[in-house]
Amino acid sequence: MFAHRRAVRALVVAATAAATLMSTVSAQANDIPPPGEVVTSPNVTHVGTLPKLPGLEATTNSDIAFQGDYAYVGNYGGFSIYDIRNPTRAKLVSGVLCPGSQMDVSVHGDLLFTAVDNSRNDDSCNSVGQTADIKESWEGVRIFDISDKKNPKYIKAVETACGSHTLTLVPGKGRDQRRNVYLYVSSYNPSAAFPDCQPPHDKISVIKVPLRKPTDAAVVATPVVFPDGGNETQPGLLLPTSGCHDITVYAEKDIAAGACMGDGVLFDISDRANPVVTERTTDPNFAFWHSATFNNRGNKVIFTDELGGGSLATCNEATGPTRGADAVYEIVKGKLVFKGYFKIGRHQTDTENCVAHNGSLIPVKGKDIMVQAWYQGGVSFVDFTDPANPREFGYFERGPEPDGGRGGIWSAYYYNGYVYASDFRRGLDVLRIDDRLTDPAKRVRMDRLNVQTQSSYPERRH
């Protein structure tokens, strides 16, 4: 049976020394912290919380991208820029009020790309929402010039079919790498009533961005991912497959993993503008394939299942450990081979929306370790080196939202020694983990991190 929350603290200390704490260590519902109160394992420190840009207080924080000494946090109403050169004294620099959910973000050089999957009356930052059945409605990708961090400038919009729920930045290949970047735009939910989002959809949009003249960015391809239709009849699906929710690329290896509603897929991306599906799988326990993370060697991938669409309380005993979870796969001769599930064992209340969400690798030689967001389940540190037996060895969370509403951590990513977690309501949490499993990562430095654009870290001693 699950251990009590206070007993978990002692067990995590033991795990830090012996590396034996398994993911089944958990808390009973009656050990839930008081509303809003921070609780951590002993190896995790809450450094602080950075506020949202004024004007974004009432809208939801979403994804994060990093470059140099800055973090860029998306928000349904725009984005915020933070100076994180000293994470213990990080500060808000600026941002932009520019509504249109979800505001998924990626950064490259002086360019910030944001995704809009919310039908607007035009592409401006003064737009208002209007229904997608109006032909003139706009949704897609906005591009900002961030060369002046205190004064970002909106420079271009690209409309895409069914909008842009998420976007993935893909570097060019070979000589093209200095000339262009590409964006894989994921979208879904077509309707015969939507002029620019017709069924069956089943495709992604590829935007080519010339780096010397980003205002010439345009859609150059719309490859169909599911020419024979995706997974539409499996019982328990949140939505039938009509496109992809998110794609993670590993450009060095010319591969990508697609989390595509009812399907998990692998792509060959050797031709950047024409990704080709090479493998496809389904899972009877998955309701909605949400996101993907490769390990450093590119021979494993974790897919997440957003059971309930992020709105429901699914981190409880009734839901169980195999739904709303991570699924760990090995890639064997190009095929996805299922190895095991991971789900936090820290049960949440029936008011707390909680399910597997966005995370990133922690760069440790010879280990497969990640940090991951779970909405009101907080932040989990997971070792999946043994793919059949992934385990949690640290955590951060808060008690339920005081008003009983939705909240929690959208994304939690490791960047240069710290973890940054975007909280729906509060802003940007800064965390530090001190653990023998993760300490080697402190010697690995990155100059940019778009989590869905994976690049390798050295598999050698630093």
mmCIF file of N, CA and C in Angstrom, residues 162-286:
data_model
loop_
_atom_site.group_PDB
_atom_site.id
_atom_site.type_symbol
_atom_site.label_atom_id
_atom_site.label_comp_id
_atom_site.label_asym_id
_atom_site.label_seq_id
_atom_site.Cartn_x
_atom_site.Cartn_y
_atom_site.Cartn_z
ATOM 1 N N CYS A 162 -6.145 24.639 -39.728
ATOM 2 C CA CYS A 162 -6.564 24.249 -38.378
ATOM 3 C C CYS A 162 -5.735 24.908 -37.287
ATOM 4 N N GLY A 163 -4.974 25.965 -37.647
ATOM 5 C CA GLY A 163 -4.191 26.684 -36.655
ATOM 6 C C GLY A 163 -2.888 25.985 -36.314
ATOM 7 N N SER A 164 -2.330 26.344 -35.155
ATOM 8 C CA SER A 164 -1.094 25.744 -34.670
ATOM 9 C C SER A 164 -1.247 25.477 -33.186
ATOM 10 N N HIS A 165 -1.610 24.243 -32.851
ATOM 11 C CA HIS A 165 -1.748 23.898 -31.433
ATOM 12 C C HIS A 165 -0.368 23.895 -30.785
ATOM 13 N N THR A 166 0.592 23.272 -31.465
ATOM 14 C CA THR A 166 1.988 23.314 -31.055
ATOM 15 C C THR A 166 2.839 23.545 -32.298
ATOM 16 N N LEU A 167 4.097 23.885 -32.080
ATOM 17 C CA LEU A 167 5.050 23.972 -33.181
ATOM 18 C C LEU A 167 6.390 23.416 -32.719
ATOM 19 N N THR A 168 7.149 22.883 -33.667
ATOM 20 C CA THR A 168 8.459 22.305 -33.392
ATOM 21 C C THR A 168 9.468 22.913 -34.344
ATOM 22 N N LEU A 169 10.524 23.510 -33.798
ATOM 23 C CA LEU A 169 11.566 24.093 -34.627
ATOM 24 C C LEU A 169 12.517 22.995 -35.104
ATOM 25 N N VAL A 170 12.799 22.985 -36.417
ATOM 26 C CA VAL A 170 13.668 21.975 -37.014
ATOM 27 C C VAL A 170 14.801 22.689 -37.748
ATOM 28 N N PRO A 171 16.052 22.503 -37.328
ATOM 29 C CA PRO A 171 17.154 23.151 -38.040
ATOM 30 C C PRO A 171 17.314 22.584 -39.438
ATOM 31 N N GLY A 172 17.774 23.431 -40.368
ATOM 32 C CA GLY A 172 18.083 22.934 -41.696
ATOM 33 C C GLY A 172 19.209 21.917 -41.639
ATOM 34 N N LYS A 173 19.444 21.244 -42.757
ATOM 35 C CA LYS A 173 20.438 20.168 -42.800
ATOM 36 C C LYS A 173 21.568 20.555 -43.737
ATOM 37 N N GLY A 174 22.823 20.257 -43.319
ATOM 38 C CA GLY A 174 23.966 20.554 -44.161
ATOM 39 C C GLY A 174 24.109 22.050 -44.379
ATOM 40 N N ARG A 175 24.333 22.446 -45.647
ATOM 41 C CA ARG A 175 24.489 23.858 -45.969
ATOM 42 C C ARG A 175 23.229 24.661 -45.666
ATOM 43 N N ASP A 176 22.107 23.985 -45.682
ATOM 44 C CA ASP A 176 20.820 24.654 -45.424
ATOM 45 C C ASP A 176 20.704 25.124 -43.981
ATOM 46 N N GLN A 177 21.546 24.575 -43.093
ATOM 47 C CA GLN A 177 21.421 24.861 -41.668
ATOM 48 C C GLN A 177 21.642 26.342 -41.369
ATOM 49 N N ARG A 178 22.500 27.001 -42.121
ATOM 50 C CA ARG A 178 22.765 28.421 -41.883
ATOM 51 C C ARG A 178 21.760 29.331 -42.582
ATOM 52 N N ARG A 179 20.973 28.749 -43.460
ATOM 53 C CA ARG A 179 20.079 29.566 -44.279
ATOM 54 C C ARG A 179 18.633 29.539 -43.791
ATOM 55 N N ASN A 180 18.198 28.379 -43.297
ATOM 56 C CA ASN A 180 16.773 28.207 -42.995
ATOM 57 C C ASN A 180 16.564 27.412 -41.719
ATOM 58 N N VAL A 181 15.443 27.672 -41.083
ATOM 59 C CA VAL A 181 14.885 26.739 -40.109
ATOM 60 C C VAL A 181 13.475 26.397 -40.583
ATOM 61 N N TYR A 182 12.983 25.289 -40.083
ATOM 62 C CA TYR A 182 11.648 24.830 -40.440
ATOM 63 C C TYR A 182 10.810 24.703 -39.172
ATOM 64 N N LEU A 183 9.532 24.849 -39.315
ATOM 65 C CA LEU A 183 8.595 24.648 -38.213
ATOM 66 C C LEU A 183 7.621 23.560 -38.615
ATOM 67 N N TYR A 184 7.535 22.507 -37.780
ATOM 68 C CA TYR A 184 6.492 21.499 -37.955
ATOM 69 C C TYR A 184 5.304 21.929 -37.103
ATOM 70 N N VAL A 185 4.214 22.217 -37.755
ATOM 71 C CA VAL A 185 3.025 22.742 -37.084
ATOM 72 C C VAL A 185 2.008 21.622 -36.908
ATOM 73 N N SER A 186 1.655 21.359 -35.653
ATOM 74 C CA SER A 186 0.675 20.314 -35.335
ATOM 75 C C SER A 186 -0.669 20.949 -35.027
ATOM 76 N N SER A 187 -1.721 20.369 -35.601
ATOM 77 C CA SER A 187 -3.079 20.880 -35.400
ATOM 78 C C SER A 187 -4.059 19.748 -35.651
ATOM 79 N N TYR A 188 -5.291 19.938 -35.231
ATOM 80 C CA TYR A 188 -6.282 18.860 -35.361
ATOM 81 C C TYR A 188 -7.685 19.434 -35.181
ATOM 82 N N ASN A 189 -8.657 18.569 -35.014
ATOM 83 C CA ASN A 189 -10.064 18.959 -34.834
ATOM 84 C C ASN A 189 -10.661 19.684 -36.047
ATOM 85 N N PRO A 190 -10.637 19.058 -37.212
ATOM 86 C CA PRO A 190 -11.270 19.677 -38.381
ATOM 87 C C PRO A 190 -12.793 19.618 -38.288
ATOM 88 N N SER A 191 -13.442 20.397 -39.136
ATOM 89 C CA SER A 191 -14.905 20.375 -39.220
ATOM 90 C C SER A 191 -15.321 20.801 -40.616
ATOM 91 N N ALA A 192 -16.350 20.176 -41.133
ATOM 92 C CA ALA A 192 -16.870 20.563 -42.445
ATOM 93 C C ALA A 192 -17.348 22.009 -42.451
ATOM 94 N N ALA A 193 -17.619 22.573 -41.257
ATOM 95 C CA ALA A 193 -18.086 23.955 -41.158
ATOM 96 C C ALA A 193 -16.942 24.960 -41.168
ATOM 97 N N PHE A 194 -15.676 24.488 -41.110
ATOM 98 C CA PHE A 194 -14.524 25.389 -41.040
ATOM 99 C C PHE A 194 -13.857 25.479 -42.416
ATOM 100 N N PRO A 195 -13.924 26.599 -43.090
ATOM 101 C CA PRO A 195 -13.346 26.708 -44.439
ATOM 102 C C PRO A 195 -11.859 26.382 -44.506
ATOM 103 N N ASP A 196 -11.110 26.708 -43.442
ATOM 104 C CA ASP A 196 -9.660 26.503 -43.449
ATOM 105 C C ASP A 196 -9.222 25.319 -42.598
ATOM 106 N N CYS A 197 -10.155 24.451 -42.279
ATOM 107 C CA CYS A 197 -9.829 23.293 -41.424
ATOM 108 C C CYS A 197 -10.778 22.149 -41.771
ATOM 109 N N GLN A 198 -10.636 21.653 -42.980
ATOM 110 C CA GLN A 198 -11.554 20.652 -43.497
ATOM 111 C C GLN A 198 -11.125 19.228 -43.124
ATOM 112 N N PRO A 199 -12.070 18.352 -42.818
ATOM 113 C CA PRO A 199 -11.734 16.949 -42.575
ATOM 114 C C PRO A 199 -11.332 16.261 -43.883
ATOM 115 N N PRO A 200 -10.522 15.196 -43.811
ATOM 116 C CA PRO A 200 -10.084 14.530 -42.581
ATOM 117 C C PRO A 200 -8.866 15.166 -41.928
ATOM 118 N N HIS A 201 -8.257 16.160 -42.557
ATOM 119 C CA HIS A 201 -7.039 16.821 -42.076
ATOM 120 C C HIS A 201 -5.892 15.801 -42.048
ATOM 121 N N ASP A 202 -5.622 15.155 -40.906
ATOM 122 C CA ASP A 202 -4.633 14.061 -40.836
ATOM 123 C C ASP A 202 -3.248 14.472 -41.313
ATOM 124 N N LYS A 203 -2.895 15.744 -41.203
ATOM 125 C CA LYS A 203 -1.619 16.210 -41.741
ATOM 126 C C LYS A 203 -0.967 17.196 -40.781
ATOM 127 N N ILE A 204 0.265 17.587 -41.118
ATOM 128 C CA ILE A 204 0.929 18.690 -40.448
ATOM 129 C C ILE A 204 1.258 19.742 -41.500
ATOM 130 N N SER A 205 1.604 20.939 -41.063
ATOM 131 C CA SER A 205 2.080 21.984 -41.962
ATOM 132 C C SER A 205 3.561 22.207 -41.708
ATOM 133 N N VAL A 206 4.332 22.405 -42.773
ATOM 134 C CA VAL A 206 5.756 22.691 -42.666
ATOM 135 C C VAL A 206 6.004 24.117 -43.139
ATOM 136 N N ILE A 207 6.501 24.962 -42.237
ATOM 137 C CA ILE A 207 6.840 26.345 -42.558
ATOM 138 C C ILE A 207 8.350 26.454 -42.729
ATOM 139 N N LYS A 208 8.786 27.060 -43.820
ATOM 140 C CA LYS A 208 10.202 27.341 -44.046
ATOM 141 C C LYS A 208 10.460 28.804 -43.695
ATOM 142 N N VAL A 209 11.475 29.040 -42.847
ATOM 143 C CA VAL A 209 11.797 30.391 -42.406
ATOM 144 C C VAL A 209 13.204 30.742 -42.881
ATOM 145 N N PRO A 210 13.363 31.602 -43.887
ATOM 146 C CA PRO A 210 14.700 32.049 -44.307
ATOM 147 C C PRO A 210 15.300 32.938 -43.210
ATOM 148 N N LEU A 211 16.460 32.568 -42.682
ATOM 149 C CA LEU A 211 17.018 33.287 -41.540
ATOM 150 C C LEU A 211 17.440 34.710 -41.895
ATOM 151 N N ARG A 212 17.830 34.948 -43.145
ATOM 152 C CA ARG A 212 18.216 36.299 -43.538
ATOM 153 C C ARG A 212 17.008 37.197 -43.787
ATOM 154 N N LYS A 213 15.886 36.591 -44.073
ATOM 155 C CA LYS A 213 14.678 37.376 -44.320
ATOM 156 C C LYS A 213 13.469 36.615 -43.769
ATOM 157 N N PRO A 214 13.324 36.589 -42.443
ATOM 158 C CA PRO A 214 12.251 35.792 -41.828
ATOM 159 C C PRO A 214 10.849 36.255 -42.212
ATOM 160 N N THR A 215 10.738 37.482 -42.717
ATOM 161 C CA THR A 215 9.417 37.941 -43.153
ATOM 162 C C THR A 215 8.942 37.216 -44.407
ATOM 163 N N ASP A 216 9.821 36.402 -45.015
ATOM 164 C CA ASP A 216 9.419 35.576 -46.162
ATOM 165 C C ASP A 216 8.964 34.180 -45.726
ATOM 166 N N ALA A 217 8.837 33.956 -44.431
ATOM 167 C CA ALA A 217 8.392 32.643 -43.940
ATOM 168 C C ALA A 217 7.059 32.260 -44.561
ATOM 169 N N ALA A 218 6.942 30.988 -44.954
ATOM 170 C CA ALA A 218 5.709 30.529 -45.613
ATOM 171 C C ALA A 218 5.581 29.025 -45.487
ATOM 172 N N VAL A 219 4.357 28.530 -45.606
ATOM 173 C CA VAL A 219 4.108 27.086 -45.649
ATOM 174 C C VAL A 219 4.647 26.547 -46.970
ATOM 175 N N VAL A 220 5.511 25.498 -46.880
ATOM 176 C CA VAL A 220 6.094 24.915 -48.088
ATOM 177 C C VAL A 220 5.629 23.478 -48.324
ATOM 178 N N ALA A 221 4.968 22.877 -47.333
ATOM 179 C CA ALA A 221 4.481 21.502 -47.506
ATOM 180 C C ALA A 221 3.425 21.208 -46.458
ATOM 181 N N THR A 222 2.518 20.298 -46.793
ATOM 182 C CA THR A 222 1.501 19.828 -45.838
ATOM 183 C C THR A 222 1.435 18.302 -45.927
ATOM 184 N N PRO A 223 2.489 17.609 -45.474
ATOM 185 C CA PRO A 223 2.512 16.153 -45.588
ATOM 186 C C PRO A 223 1.404 15.484 -44.777
ATOM 187 N N VAL A 224 0.762 14.509 -45.375
ATOM 188 C CA VAL A 224 -0.304 13.763 -44.711
ATOM 189 C C VAL A 224 0.325 12.656 -43.873
ATOM 190 N N VAL A 225 0.067 12.675 -42.587
ATOM 191 C CA VAL A 225 0.636 11.684 -41.670
ATOM 192 C C VAL A 225 -0.146 10.379 -41.716
ATOM 193 N N PHE A 226 -1.455 10.484 -41.902
ATOM 194 C CA PHE A 226 -2.319 9.296 -41.873
ATOM 195 C C PHE A 226 -3.140 9.213 -43.157
ATOM 196 N N PRO A 227 -2.527 8.789 -44.258
ATOM 197 C CA PRO A 227 -3.256 8.736 -45.529
ATOM 198 C C PRO A 227 -4.428 7.765 -45.522
ATOM 199 N N ASP A 228 -4.364 6.758 -44.637
ATOM 200 C CA ASP A 228 -5.463 5.792 -44.543
ATOM 201 C C ASP A 228 -6.345 6.065 -43.328
ATOM 202 N N GLY A 229 -6.183 7.240 -42.716
ATOM 203 C CA GLY A 229 -6.938 7.560 -41.506
ATOM 204 C C GLY A 229 -6.206 7.055 -40.277
ATOM 205 N N GLY A 230 -6.289 7.805 -39.186
ATOM 206 C CA GLY A 230 -5.621 7.405 -37.960
ATOM 207 C C GLY A 230 -6.509 6.540 -37.090
ATOM 208 N N ASN A 231 -6.090 6.405 -35.839
ATOM 209 C CA ASN A 231 -6.819 5.602 -34.858
ATOM 210 C C ASN A 231 -8.091 6.350 -34.458
ATOM 211 N N GLU A 232 -9.223 5.853 -34.880
ATOM 212 C CA GLU A 232 -10.485 6.562 -34.641
ATOM 213 C C GLU A 232 -11.531 5.745 -33.881
ATOM 214 N N THR A 233 -11.296 4.459 -33.720
ATOM 215 C CA THR A 233 -12.349 3.595 -33.169
ATOM 216 C C THR A 233 -11.987 2.973 -31.832
ATOM 217 N N GLN A 234 -10.767 3.177 -31.340
ATOM 218 C CA GLN A 234 -10.363 2.570 -30.070
ATOM 219 C C GLN A 234 -11.234 3.074 -28.927
ATOM 220 N N PRO A 235 -11.798 2.216 -28.115
ATOM 221 C CA PRO A 235 -12.608 2.666 -26.973
ATOM 222 C C PRO A 235 -11.780 3.532 -26.032
ATOM 223 N N GLY A 236 -12.392 4.582 -25.514
ATOM 224 C CA GLY A 236 -11.739 5.409 -24.514
ATOM 225 C C GLY A 236 -10.886 6.532 -25.049
ATOM 226 N N LEU A 237 -10.830 6.719 -26.373
ATOM 227 C CA LEU A 237 -10.056 7.831 -26.909
ATOM 228 C C LEU A 237 -10.675 9.158 -26.493
ATOM 229 N N LEU A 238 -9.826 10.117 -26.160
ATOM 230 C CA LEU A 238 -10.322 11.461 -25.883
ATOM 231 C C LEU A 238 -10.907 12.059 -27.154
ATOM 232 N N LEU A 239 -10.178 11.902 -28.268
ATOM 233 C CA LEU A 239 -10.611 12.339 -29.599
ATOM 234 C C LEU A 239 -10.045 11.366 -30.621
ATOM 235 N N PRO A 240 -10.761 11.096 -31.702
ATOM 236 C CA PRO A 240 -10.181 10.282 -32.766
ATOM 237 C C PRO A 240 -9.040 11.038 -33.452
ATOM 238 N N THR A 241 -8.087 10.314 -33.982
ATOM 239 C CA THR A 241 -6.940 10.935 -34.639
ATOM 240 C C THR A 241 -7.371 11.727 -35.865
ATOM 241 N N SER A 242 -6.949 13.005 -35.912
ATOM 242 C CA SER A 242 -7.174 13.829 -37.104
ATOM 243 C C SER A 242 -5.965 14.722 -37.361
ATOM 244 N N GLY A 243 -4.844 14.363 -36.773
ATOM 245 C CA GLY A 243 -3.613 15.122 -36.899
ATOM 246 C C GLY A 243 -2.715 14.808 -35.729
ATOM 247 N N CYS A 244 -1.699 15.617 -35.493
ATOM 248 C CA CYS A 244 -0.779 15.405 -34.374
ATOM 249 C C CYS A 244 -0.952 16.503 -33.326
ATOM 250 N N HIS A 245 -0.714 16.128 -32.079
ATOM 251 C CA HIS A 245 -0.719 17.122 -31.010
ATOM 252 C C HIS A 245 0.650 17.760 -30.857
ATOM 253 N N ASP A 246 1.703 16.981 -30.933
ATOM 254 C CA ASP A 246 3.043 17.518 -30.754
ATOM 255 C C ASP A 246 4.053 16.585 -31.414
ATOM 256 N N ILE A 247 5.170 17.160 -31.863
ATOM 257 C CA ILE A 247 6.237 16.404 -32.511
ATOM 258 C C ILE A 247 7.557 16.812 -31.885
ATOM 259 N N THR A 248 8.390 15.835 -31.560
ATOM 260 C CA THR A 248 9.748 16.093 -31.085
ATOM 261 C C THR A 248 10.732 15.577 -32.120
ATOM 262 N N VAL A 249 11.667 16.433 -32.533
ATOM 263 C CA VAL A 249 12.654 16.047 -33.536
ATOM 264 C C VAL A 249 14.014 15.845 -32.880
ATOM 265 N N TYR A 250 14.793 14.924 -33.440
ATOM 266 C CA TYR A 250 16.188 14.710 -33.072
ATOM 267 C C TYR A 250 16.957 14.838 -34.377
ATOM 268 N N ALA A 251 17.250 16.088 -34.736
ATOM 269 C CA ALA A 251 17.736 16.389 -36.079
ATOM 270 C C ALA A 251 19.056 15.705 -36.406
ATOM 271 N N GLU A 252 19.951 15.564 -35.421
ATOM 272 C CA GLU A 252 21.233 14.909 -35.664
ATOM 273 C C GLU A 252 21.059 13.487 -36.187
ATOM 274 N N LYS A 253 19.976 12.855 -35.760
ATOM 275 C CA LYS A 253 19.718 11.472 -36.137
ATOM 276 C C LYS A 253 18.653 11.352 -37.223
ATOM 277 N N ASP A 254 18.158 12.498 -37.709
ATOM 278 C CA ASP A 254 17.155 12.519 -38.775
ATOM 279 C C ASP A 254 15.878 11.771 -38.400
ATOM 280 N N ILE A 255 15.503 11.837 -37.129
ATOM 281 C CA ILE A 255 14.285 11.168 -36.681
ATOM 282 C C ILE A 255 13.408 12.148 -35.908
ATOM 283 N N ALA A 256 12.143 11.810 -35.832
ATOM 284 C CA ALA A 256 11.190 12.562 -35.017
ATOM 285 C C ALA A 256 10.167 11.593 -34.455
ATOM 286 N N ALA A 257 9.590 11.969 -33.323
ATOM 287 C CA ALA A 257 8.515 11.186 -32.713
ATOM 288 C C ALA A 257 7.275 12.057 -32.651
ATOM 289 N N GLY A 258 6.168 11.541 -33.147
ATOM 290 C CA GLY A 258 4.919 12.281 -33.153
ATOM 291 C C GLY A 258 3.929 11.713 -32.159
ATOM 292 N N ALA A 259 3.396 12.586 -31.312
ATOM 293 C CA ALA A 259 2.296 12.228 -30.419
ATOM 294 C C ALA A 259 1.034 12.718 -31.097
ATOM 295 N N CYS A 260 0.294 11.800 -31.674
ATOM 296 C CA CYS A 260 -0.751 12.169 -32.633
ATOM 297 C C CYS A 260 -2.126 11.664 -32.200
ATOM 298 N N MET A 261 -2.604 12.192 -31.061
ATOM 299 C CA MET A 261 -3.967 11.944 -30.595
ATOM 300 C C MET A 261 -4.197 10.490 -30.231
ATOM 301 N N GLY A 262 -4.531 9.643 -31.216
ATOM 302 C CA GLY A 262 -4.742 8.230 -30.942
ATOM 303 C C GLY A 262 -3.583 7.350 -31.347
ATOM 304 N N ASP A 263 -2.509 7.963 -31.860
ATOM 305 C CA ASP A 263 -1.388 7.209 -32.417
ATOM 306 C C ASP A 263 -0.054 7.785 -31.964
ATOM 307 N N GLY A 264 0.933 6.906 -31.837
ATOM 308 C CA GLY A 264 2.321 7.313 -31.682
ATOM 309 C C GLY A 264 3.065 6.935 -32.944
ATOM 310 N N VAL A 265 3.881 7.863 -33.486
ATOM 311 C CA VAL A 265 4.552 7.593 -34.750
ATOM 312 C C VAL A 265 6.019 7.990 -34.681
ATOM 313 N N LEU A 266 6.828 7.392 -35.562
ATOM 314 C CA LEU A 266 8.195 7.813 -35.820
ATOM 315 C C LEU A 266 8.269 8.338 -37.244
ATOM 316 N N PHE A 267 9.080 9.376 -37.440
ATOM 317 C CA PHE A 267 9.295 9.962 -38.757
ATOM 318 C C PHE A 267 10.768 9.857 -39.146
ATOM 319 N N ASP A 268 11.017 9.746 -40.443
ATOM 320 C CA ASP A 268 12.319 10.020 -41.037
ATOM 321 C C ASP A 268 12.263 11.467 -41.509
ATOM 322 N N ILE A 269 13.154 12.331 -40.965
ATOM 323 C CA ILE A 269 13.121 13.751 -41.331
ATOM 324 C C ILE A 269 14.391 14.139 -42.094
ATOM 325 N N SER A 270 15.006 13.184 -42.776
ATOM 326 C CA SER A 270 16.226 13.496 -43.526
ATOM 327 C C SER A 270 15.952 14.547 -44.600
ATOM 328 N N ASP A 271 14.755 14.564 -45.158
ATOM 329 C CA ASP A 271 14.291 15.658 -46.010
ATOM 330 C C ASP A 271 13.396 16.517 -45.127
ATOM 331 N N ARG A 272 13.932 17.644 -44.663
ATOM 332 C CA ARG A 272 13.247 18.429 -43.629
ATOM 333 C C ARG A 272 11.836 18.844 -44.023
ATOM 334 N N ALA A 273 11.636 19.177 -45.280
ATOM 335 C CA ALA A 273 10.332 19.660 -45.713
ATOM 336 C C ALA A 273 9.354 18.533 -46.010
ATOM 337 N N ASN A 274 9.825 17.306 -45.980
ATOM 338 C CA ASN A 274 8.970 16.171 -46.322
ATOM 339 C C ASN A 274 9.175 15.003 -45.357
ATOM 340 N N PRO A 275 8.798 15.174 -44.089
ATOM 341 C CA PRO A 275 8.934 14.078 -43.136
ATOM 342 C C PRO A 275 8.079 12.886 -43.560
ATOM 343 N N VAL A 276 8.608 11.679 -43.339
ATOM 344 C CA VAL A 276 7.936 10.453 -43.766
ATOM 345 C C VAL A 276 7.729 9.546 -42.555
ATOM 346 N N VAL A 277 6.504 9.071 -42.355
ATOM 347 C CA VAL A 277 6.211 8.161 -41.253
ATOM 348 C C VAL A 277 6.847 6.799 -41.523
ATOM 349 N N THR A 278 7.612 6.300 -40.544
ATOM 350 C CA THR A 278 8.268 4.998 -40.671
ATOM 351 C C THR A 278 7.730 3.959 -39.702
ATOM 352 N N GLU A 279 7.014 4.401 -38.674
ATOM 353 C CA GLU A 279 6.489 3.480 -37.663
ATOM 354 C C GLU A 279 5.290 4.116 -36.989
ATOM 355 N N ARG A 280 4.337 3.289 -36.641
ATOM 356 C CA ARG A 280 3.111 3.769 -36.010
ATOM 357 C C ARG A 280 2.632 2.742 -35.004
ATOM 358 N N THR A 281 2.162 3.191 -33.839
ATOM 359 C CA THR A 281 1.684 2.267 -32.826
ATOM 360 C C THR A 281 0.497 2.878 -32.083
ATOM 361 N N THR A 282 -0.252 2.045 -31.408
ATOM 362 C CA THR A 282 -1.348 2.479 -30.542
ATOM 363 C C THR A 282 -1.197 1.783 -29.194
ATOM 364 N N ASP A 283 -1.974 2.216 -28.221
ATOM 365 C CA ASP A 283 -1.909 1.661 -26.877
ATOM 366 C C ASP A 283 -3.323 1.658 -26.298
ATOM 367 N N PRO A 284 -3.830 0.516 -25.885
ATOM 368 C CA PRO A 284 -5.209 0.465 -25.368
ATOM 369 C C PRO A 284 -5.424 1.291 -24.109
ATOM 370 N N ASN A 285 -4.332 1.651 -23.399
ATOM 371 C CA ASN A 285 -4.459 2.452 -22.184
ATOM 372 C C ASN A 285 -4.344 3.946 -22.441
ATOM 373 N N PHE A 286 -3.980 4.331 -23.661
ATOM 374 C CA PHE A 286 -3.799 5.746 -23.967
ATOM 375 C C PHE A 286 -5.092 6.343 -24.515
#
